[in-house]
Short mmCIF file of C-alpha atoms in Angstrom, two decimals:
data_model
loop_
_atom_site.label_atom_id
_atom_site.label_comp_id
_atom_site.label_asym_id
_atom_site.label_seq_id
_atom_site.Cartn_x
_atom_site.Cartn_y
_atom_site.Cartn_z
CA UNK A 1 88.19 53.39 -73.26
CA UNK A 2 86.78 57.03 -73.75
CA UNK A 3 83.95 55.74 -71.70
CA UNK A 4 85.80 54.22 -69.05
CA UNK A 5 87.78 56.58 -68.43
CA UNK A 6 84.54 59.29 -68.35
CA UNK A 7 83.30 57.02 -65.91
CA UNK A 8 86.30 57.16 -63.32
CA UNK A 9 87.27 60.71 -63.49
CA UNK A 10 83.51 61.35 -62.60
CA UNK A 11 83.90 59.43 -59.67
CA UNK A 12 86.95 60.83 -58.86
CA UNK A 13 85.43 64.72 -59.42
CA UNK A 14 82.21 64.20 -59.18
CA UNK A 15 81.54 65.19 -55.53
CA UNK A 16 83.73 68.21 -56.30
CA UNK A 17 81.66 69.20 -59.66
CA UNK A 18 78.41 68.55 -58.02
CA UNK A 19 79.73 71.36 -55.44
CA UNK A 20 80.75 73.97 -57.66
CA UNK A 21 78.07 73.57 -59.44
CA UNK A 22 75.29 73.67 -56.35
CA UNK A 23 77.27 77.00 -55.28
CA UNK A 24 77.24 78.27 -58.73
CA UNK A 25 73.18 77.82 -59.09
CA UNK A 26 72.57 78.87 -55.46
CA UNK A 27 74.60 82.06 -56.29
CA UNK A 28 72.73 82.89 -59.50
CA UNK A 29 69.36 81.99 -58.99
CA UNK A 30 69.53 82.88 -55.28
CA UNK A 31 71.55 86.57 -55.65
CA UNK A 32 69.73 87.20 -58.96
CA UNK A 33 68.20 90.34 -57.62
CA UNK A 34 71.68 91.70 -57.11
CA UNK A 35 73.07 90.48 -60.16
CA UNK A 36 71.48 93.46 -62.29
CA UNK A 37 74.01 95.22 -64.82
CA UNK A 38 74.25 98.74 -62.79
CA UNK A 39 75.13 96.52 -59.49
CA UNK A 40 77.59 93.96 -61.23
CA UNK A 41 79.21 94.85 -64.85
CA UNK A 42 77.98 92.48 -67.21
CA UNK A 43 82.01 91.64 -68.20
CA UNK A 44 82.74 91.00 -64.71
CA UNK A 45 79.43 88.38 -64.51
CA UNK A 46 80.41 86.48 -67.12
CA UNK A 47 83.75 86.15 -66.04
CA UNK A 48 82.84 84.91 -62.65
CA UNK A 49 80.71 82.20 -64.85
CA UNK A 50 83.43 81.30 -67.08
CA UNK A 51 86.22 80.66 -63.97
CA UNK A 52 83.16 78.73 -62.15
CA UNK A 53 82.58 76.16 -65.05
CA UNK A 54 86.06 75.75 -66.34
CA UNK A 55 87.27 74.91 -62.43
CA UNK A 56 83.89 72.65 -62.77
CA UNK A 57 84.91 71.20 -66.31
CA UNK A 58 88.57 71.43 -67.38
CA UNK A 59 90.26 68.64 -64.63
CA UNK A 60 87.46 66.59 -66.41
CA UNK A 61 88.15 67.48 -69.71
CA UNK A 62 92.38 67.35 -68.99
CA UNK A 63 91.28 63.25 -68.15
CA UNK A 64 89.70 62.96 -71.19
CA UNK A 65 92.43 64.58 -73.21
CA UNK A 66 95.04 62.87 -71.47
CA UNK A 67 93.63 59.35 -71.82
CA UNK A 68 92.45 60.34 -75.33
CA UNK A 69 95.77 60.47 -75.94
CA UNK A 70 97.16 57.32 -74.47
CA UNK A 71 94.97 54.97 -75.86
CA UNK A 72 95.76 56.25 -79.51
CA UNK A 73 99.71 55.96 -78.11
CA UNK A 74 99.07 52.77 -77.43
CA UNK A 75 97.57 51.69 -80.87
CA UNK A 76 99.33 53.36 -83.31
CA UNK A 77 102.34 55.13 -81.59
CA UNK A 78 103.43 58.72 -81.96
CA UNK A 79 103.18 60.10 -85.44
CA UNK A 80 103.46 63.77 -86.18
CA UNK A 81 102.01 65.05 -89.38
CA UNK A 82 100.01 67.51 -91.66
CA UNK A 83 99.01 64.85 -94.16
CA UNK A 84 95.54 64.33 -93.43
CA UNK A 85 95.10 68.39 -93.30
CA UNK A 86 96.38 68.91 -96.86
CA UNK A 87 93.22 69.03 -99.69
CA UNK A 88 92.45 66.41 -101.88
CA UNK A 89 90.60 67.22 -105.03
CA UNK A 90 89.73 63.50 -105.50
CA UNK A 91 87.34 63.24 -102.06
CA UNK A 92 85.66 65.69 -104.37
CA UNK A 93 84.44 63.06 -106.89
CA UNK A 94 80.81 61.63 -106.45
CA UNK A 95 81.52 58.40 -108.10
CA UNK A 96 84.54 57.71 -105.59
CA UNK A 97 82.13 58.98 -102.56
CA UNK A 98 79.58 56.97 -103.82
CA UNK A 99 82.17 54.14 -103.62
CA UNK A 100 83.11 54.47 -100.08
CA UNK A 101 79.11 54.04 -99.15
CA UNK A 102 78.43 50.72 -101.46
CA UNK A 103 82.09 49.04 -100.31
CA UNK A 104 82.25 46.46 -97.71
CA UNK A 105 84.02 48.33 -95.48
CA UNK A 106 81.03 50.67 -95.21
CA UNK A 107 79.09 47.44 -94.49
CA UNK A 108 80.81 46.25 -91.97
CA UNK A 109 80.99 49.35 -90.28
CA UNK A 110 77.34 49.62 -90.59
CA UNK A 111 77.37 46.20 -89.05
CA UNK A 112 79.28 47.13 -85.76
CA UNK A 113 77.43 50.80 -85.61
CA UNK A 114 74.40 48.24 -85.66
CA UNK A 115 75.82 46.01 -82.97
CA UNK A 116 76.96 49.03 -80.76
CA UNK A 117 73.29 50.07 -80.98
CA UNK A 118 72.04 47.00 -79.76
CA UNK A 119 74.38 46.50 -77.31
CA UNK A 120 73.99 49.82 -75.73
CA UNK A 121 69.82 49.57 -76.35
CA UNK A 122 69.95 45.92 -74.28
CA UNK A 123 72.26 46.95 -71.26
CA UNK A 124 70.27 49.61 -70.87
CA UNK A 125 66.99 48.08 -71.39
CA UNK A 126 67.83 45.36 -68.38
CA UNK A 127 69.49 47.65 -66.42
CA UNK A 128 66.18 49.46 -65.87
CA UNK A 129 64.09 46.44 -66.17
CA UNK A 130 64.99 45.39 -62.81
CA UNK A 131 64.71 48.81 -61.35
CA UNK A 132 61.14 49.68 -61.92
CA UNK A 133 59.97 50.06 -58.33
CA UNK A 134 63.49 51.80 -57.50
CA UNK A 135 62.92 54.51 -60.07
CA UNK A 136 59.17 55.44 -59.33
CA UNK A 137 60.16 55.75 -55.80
CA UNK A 138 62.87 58.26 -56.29
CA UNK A 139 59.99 60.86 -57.47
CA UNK A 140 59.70 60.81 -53.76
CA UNK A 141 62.94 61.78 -52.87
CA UNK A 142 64.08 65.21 -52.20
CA UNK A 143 66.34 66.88 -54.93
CA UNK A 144 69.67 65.95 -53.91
CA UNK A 145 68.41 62.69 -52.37
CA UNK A 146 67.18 62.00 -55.89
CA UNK A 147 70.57 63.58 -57.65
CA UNK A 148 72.48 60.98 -55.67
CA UNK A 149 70.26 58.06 -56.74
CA UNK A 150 69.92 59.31 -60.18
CA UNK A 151 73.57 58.89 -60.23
CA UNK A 152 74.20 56.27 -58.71
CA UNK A 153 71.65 54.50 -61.36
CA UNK A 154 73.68 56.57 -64.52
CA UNK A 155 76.85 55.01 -62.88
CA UNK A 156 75.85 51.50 -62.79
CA UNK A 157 74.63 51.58 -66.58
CA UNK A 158 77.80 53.54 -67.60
CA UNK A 159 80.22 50.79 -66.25
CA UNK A 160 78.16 48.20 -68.12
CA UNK A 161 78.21 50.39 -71.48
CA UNK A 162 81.76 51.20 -71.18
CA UNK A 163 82.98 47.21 -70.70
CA UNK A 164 80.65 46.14 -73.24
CA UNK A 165 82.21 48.93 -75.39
CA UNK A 166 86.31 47.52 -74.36
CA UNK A 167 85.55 44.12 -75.26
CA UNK A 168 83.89 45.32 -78.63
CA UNK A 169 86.29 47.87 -79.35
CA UNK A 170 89.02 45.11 -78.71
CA UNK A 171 87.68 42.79 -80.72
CA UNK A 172 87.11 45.35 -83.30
CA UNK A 173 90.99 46.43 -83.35
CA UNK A 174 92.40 43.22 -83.78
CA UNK A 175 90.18 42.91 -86.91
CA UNK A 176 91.21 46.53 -88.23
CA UNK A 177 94.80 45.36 -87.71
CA UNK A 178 94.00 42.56 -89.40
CA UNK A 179 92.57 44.21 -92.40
CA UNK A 180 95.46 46.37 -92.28
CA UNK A 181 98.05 44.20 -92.36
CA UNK A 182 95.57 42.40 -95.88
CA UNK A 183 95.50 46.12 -97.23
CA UNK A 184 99.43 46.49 -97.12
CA UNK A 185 99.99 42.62 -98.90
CA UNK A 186 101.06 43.07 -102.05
CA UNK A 187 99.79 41.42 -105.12
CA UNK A 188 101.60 38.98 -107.07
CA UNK A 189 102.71 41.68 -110.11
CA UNK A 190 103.54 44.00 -107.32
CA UNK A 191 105.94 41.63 -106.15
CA UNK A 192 107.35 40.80 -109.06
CA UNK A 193 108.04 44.59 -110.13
CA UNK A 194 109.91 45.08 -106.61
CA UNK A 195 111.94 41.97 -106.87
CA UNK A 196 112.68 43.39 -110.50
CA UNK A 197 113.94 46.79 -108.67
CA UNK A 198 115.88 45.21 -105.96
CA UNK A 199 117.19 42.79 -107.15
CA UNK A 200 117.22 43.43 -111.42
CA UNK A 201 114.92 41.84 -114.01
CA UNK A 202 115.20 37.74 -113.45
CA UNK A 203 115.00 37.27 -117.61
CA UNK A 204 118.39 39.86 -117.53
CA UNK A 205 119.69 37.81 -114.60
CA UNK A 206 118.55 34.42 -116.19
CA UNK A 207 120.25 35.47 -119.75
CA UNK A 208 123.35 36.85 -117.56
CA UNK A 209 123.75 33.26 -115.97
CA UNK A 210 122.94 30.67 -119.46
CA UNK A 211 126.26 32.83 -120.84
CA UNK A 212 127.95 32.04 -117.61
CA UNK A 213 127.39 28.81 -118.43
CA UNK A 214 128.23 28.79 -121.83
CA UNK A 215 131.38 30.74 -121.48
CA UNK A 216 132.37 28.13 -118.67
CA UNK A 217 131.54 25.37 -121.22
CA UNK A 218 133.45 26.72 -123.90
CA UNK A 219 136.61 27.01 -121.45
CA UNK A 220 136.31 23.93 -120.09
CA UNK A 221 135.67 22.23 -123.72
CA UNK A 222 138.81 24.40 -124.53
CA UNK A 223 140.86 22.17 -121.76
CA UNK A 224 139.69 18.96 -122.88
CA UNK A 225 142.48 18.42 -125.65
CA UNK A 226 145.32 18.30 -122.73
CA UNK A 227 144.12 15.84 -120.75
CA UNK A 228 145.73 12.36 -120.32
CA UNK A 229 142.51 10.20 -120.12
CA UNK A 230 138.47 10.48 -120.30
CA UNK A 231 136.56 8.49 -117.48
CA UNK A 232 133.17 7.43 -118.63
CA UNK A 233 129.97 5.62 -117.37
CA UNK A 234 130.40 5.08 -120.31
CA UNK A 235 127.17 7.29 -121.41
CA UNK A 236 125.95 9.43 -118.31
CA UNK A 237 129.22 10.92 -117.29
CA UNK A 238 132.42 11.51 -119.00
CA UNK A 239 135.65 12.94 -116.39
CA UNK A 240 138.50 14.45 -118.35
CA UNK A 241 141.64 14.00 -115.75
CA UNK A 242 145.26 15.63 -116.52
CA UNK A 243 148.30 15.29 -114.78
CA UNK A 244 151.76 17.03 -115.28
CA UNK A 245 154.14 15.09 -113.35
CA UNK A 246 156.67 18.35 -112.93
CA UNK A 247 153.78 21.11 -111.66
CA UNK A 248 151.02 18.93 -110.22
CA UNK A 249 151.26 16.86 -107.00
CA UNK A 250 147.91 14.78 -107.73
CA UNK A 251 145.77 14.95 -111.29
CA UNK A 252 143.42 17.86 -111.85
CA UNK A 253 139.70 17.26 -113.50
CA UNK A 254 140.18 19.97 -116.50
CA UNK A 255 136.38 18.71 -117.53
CA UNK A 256 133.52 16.72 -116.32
CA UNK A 257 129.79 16.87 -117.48
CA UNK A 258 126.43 14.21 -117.62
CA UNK A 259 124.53 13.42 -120.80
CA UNK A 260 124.86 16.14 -123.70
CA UNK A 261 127.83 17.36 -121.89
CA UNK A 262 129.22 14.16 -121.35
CA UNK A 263 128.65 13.33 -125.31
CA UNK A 264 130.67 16.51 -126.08
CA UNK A 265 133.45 15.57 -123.94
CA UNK A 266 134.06 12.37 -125.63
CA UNK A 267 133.92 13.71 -128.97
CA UNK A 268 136.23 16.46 -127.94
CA UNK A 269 138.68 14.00 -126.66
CA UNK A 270 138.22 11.66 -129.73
CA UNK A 271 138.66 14.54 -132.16
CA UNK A 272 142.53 14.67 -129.93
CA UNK A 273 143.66 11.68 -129.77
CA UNK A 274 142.54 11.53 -125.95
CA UNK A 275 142.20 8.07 -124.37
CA UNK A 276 139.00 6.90 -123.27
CA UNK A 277 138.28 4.77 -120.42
CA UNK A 278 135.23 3.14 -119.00
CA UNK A 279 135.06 2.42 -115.19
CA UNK A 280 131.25 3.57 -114.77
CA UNK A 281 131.99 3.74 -110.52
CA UNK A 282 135.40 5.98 -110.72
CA UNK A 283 133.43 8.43 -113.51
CA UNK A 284 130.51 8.30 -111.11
CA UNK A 285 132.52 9.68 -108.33
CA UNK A 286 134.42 11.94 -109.29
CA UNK A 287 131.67 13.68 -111.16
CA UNK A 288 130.02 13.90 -107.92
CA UNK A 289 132.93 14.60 -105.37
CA UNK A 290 135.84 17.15 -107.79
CA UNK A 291 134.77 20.23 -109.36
CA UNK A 292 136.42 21.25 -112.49
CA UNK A 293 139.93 22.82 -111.95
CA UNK A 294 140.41 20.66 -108.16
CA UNK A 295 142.49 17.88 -107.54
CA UNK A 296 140.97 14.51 -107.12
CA UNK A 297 140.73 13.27 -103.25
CA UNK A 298 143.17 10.77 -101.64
CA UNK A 299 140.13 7.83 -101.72
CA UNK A 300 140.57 7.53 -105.12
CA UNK A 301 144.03 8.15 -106.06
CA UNK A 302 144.68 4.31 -106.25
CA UNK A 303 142.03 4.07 -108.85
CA UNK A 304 142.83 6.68 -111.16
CA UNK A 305 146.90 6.12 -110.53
CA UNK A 306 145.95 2.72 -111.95
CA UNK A 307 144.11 3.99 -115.17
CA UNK A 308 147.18 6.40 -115.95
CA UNK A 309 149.40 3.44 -115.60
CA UNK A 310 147.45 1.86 -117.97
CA UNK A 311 146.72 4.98 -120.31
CA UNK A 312 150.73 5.77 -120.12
CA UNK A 313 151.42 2.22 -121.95
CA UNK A 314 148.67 2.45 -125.10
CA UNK A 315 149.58 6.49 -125.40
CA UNK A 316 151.38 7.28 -128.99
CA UNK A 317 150.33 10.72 -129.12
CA UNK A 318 153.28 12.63 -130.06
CA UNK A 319 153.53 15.34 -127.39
CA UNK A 320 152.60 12.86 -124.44
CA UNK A 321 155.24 10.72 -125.34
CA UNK A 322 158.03 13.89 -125.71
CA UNK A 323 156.66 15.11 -122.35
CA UNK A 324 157.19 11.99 -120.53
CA UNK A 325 160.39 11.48 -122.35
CA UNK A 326 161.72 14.99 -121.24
CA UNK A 327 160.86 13.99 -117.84
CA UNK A 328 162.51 10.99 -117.48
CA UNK A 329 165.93 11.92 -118.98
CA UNK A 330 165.48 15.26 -116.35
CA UNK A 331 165.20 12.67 -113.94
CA UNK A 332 167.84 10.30 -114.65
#
């Protein structure tokens, strides 16, 4: 882009740098006889060379600056800051230095310094090929005939350069960005260590959750003595139902589990005195469709209202048969 941009604000200033700069050379080498120090002070000379090249050099140079500045705009956005000016004692170190130069960065950068050369060396090489006969007859020309064609030739090898250079350089961006965006992955122990800070350690939060789960076990196991009946598959599941005809309007699942779980319900319930019954498609779904503590769902109330009918005639435990008592004397 630095190149482009070169190219078009010569073109845009060049007639007017190739003037001032004519007048300035006419003016020196043509008044030099009444240039001398005790005609013109030597402060006052250098002045008039200084305003003469900077209104030659500094619209070209403002260009420069200004698209200079754009481009990195445009790649990186605006970012203010001393960083790169404060000293590192570590750039210091030969072995690190000696690093940098044997790393394939510094390879691959070789590799495109390489490829630049060659680019450059071929453009230029048939660029001029063609031009043979052109550029012996400009030593014919007179000298601004020949400044003309001279830049008219630098001009047509510049434009070549400089889009040879853009589709390099944007080739060569995406594949910094790329490597950029690799440099800033992090590795798998990195990862781990920020998930650990963010979100805690997962052992802590692992640990945390199996006594969750044990605690929840231990209540629920706790509940499992005042239930009215134990649906099982008979071995994969085991539902513990219970029902309290004054508070509840439809039995509650005080326990549920599958396998071990299911084992230690039964026993639990066996240990009380709580009825067991096998119906393998009920115990399947209500394992599936109540959570612990819910009430079971209106598509199976026939089916369980049928096993407490049944449960409520083979019941002797004591307190079952006082609470039902008490509620049918309240009732009468």
């Amino acid at each position: 882009m630095a190149l482009a941009l070169a190219l078009l604000a010569l073109l845009l200033l060049g007639r007017q740098m190739t003037v001032i700069l004519v007048d300035s050379f006419a003016y020196y080498l043509g008044d030099a006889p009444e240039l001398t120090p005790d005609r013109v002070p030597a402060r006052a000379l250098a002045w008039s060379v200084v305003w003469r090249m900077g209104a030659c050099m500094l619209p070209f140079m403002a260009i420069m600056a200004a698209g200079g500045l754009l481009v990195n705009l445009g790649q990186v956005g605006f970012m203010l800051t001393g960083k790169p000016l404060q000293p590192k004692l570590n750039r210091l170190n030969p072995v690190s230095g000696f690093k940098k130069f044997v790393s394939l960065r510094a390879f691959i950068e070789l590799a495109k310094s390489l490829a630049k050369l060659a680019i450059v060396g071929t453009i230029v090489y048939f660029t001029f090929r063609g031009r043979i006969e052109e550029i012996i007859l400009l030593m014919s020309l007179e000298p601004l005939g020949l400044l003309g064609a001279v830049a008219q030739l630098v001009a047509t090898v510049w434009w070549r350069i400089a889009l040879a250079m853009v589709l390099l350089g944007a080739a060569d961006y995406a594949y910094q960005r790329w490597q950029h965006l690799q440099e800033l992955r992090m590795t798998h122990q990195e990862a781990r260590e920020e998930t650990k800070e963010l979100e805690g350690d997962p052992h802590i939060k692992r640990r945390v959750r199996q006594l969750q789960r044990q605690i929840a076990s231990q209540r629920m196991m706790a509940d499992v003595p005042t239930a009215d009946v134990i649906i099982t598959n008979p071995t994969h599941y085991a539902v513990a139902l219970r029902y309290d005809m004054q508070n509840m309007d439809s039995p509650v699942v005080v326990a549920k589990g599958q396998r071990l779980v299911a084992q230690r319900v039964r026993e639990v319930g066996e240990e009380h005195d709580v009825p067991i019954v096998q119906d393998p498609p009920l115990a399947r779904t209500l394992f599936r469709t109540v959570e612990v503590g819910a009430s079971i769902p209106g598509s199976v109330f026939r089916a369980v209202a049928e096993v407490l009918s049944y449960v409520y005639r083979i019941d002797r435990r004591r307190e079952k048969i006082r609470e039902r008592q008490g509620f049918m004397a309240g009732a009468a």
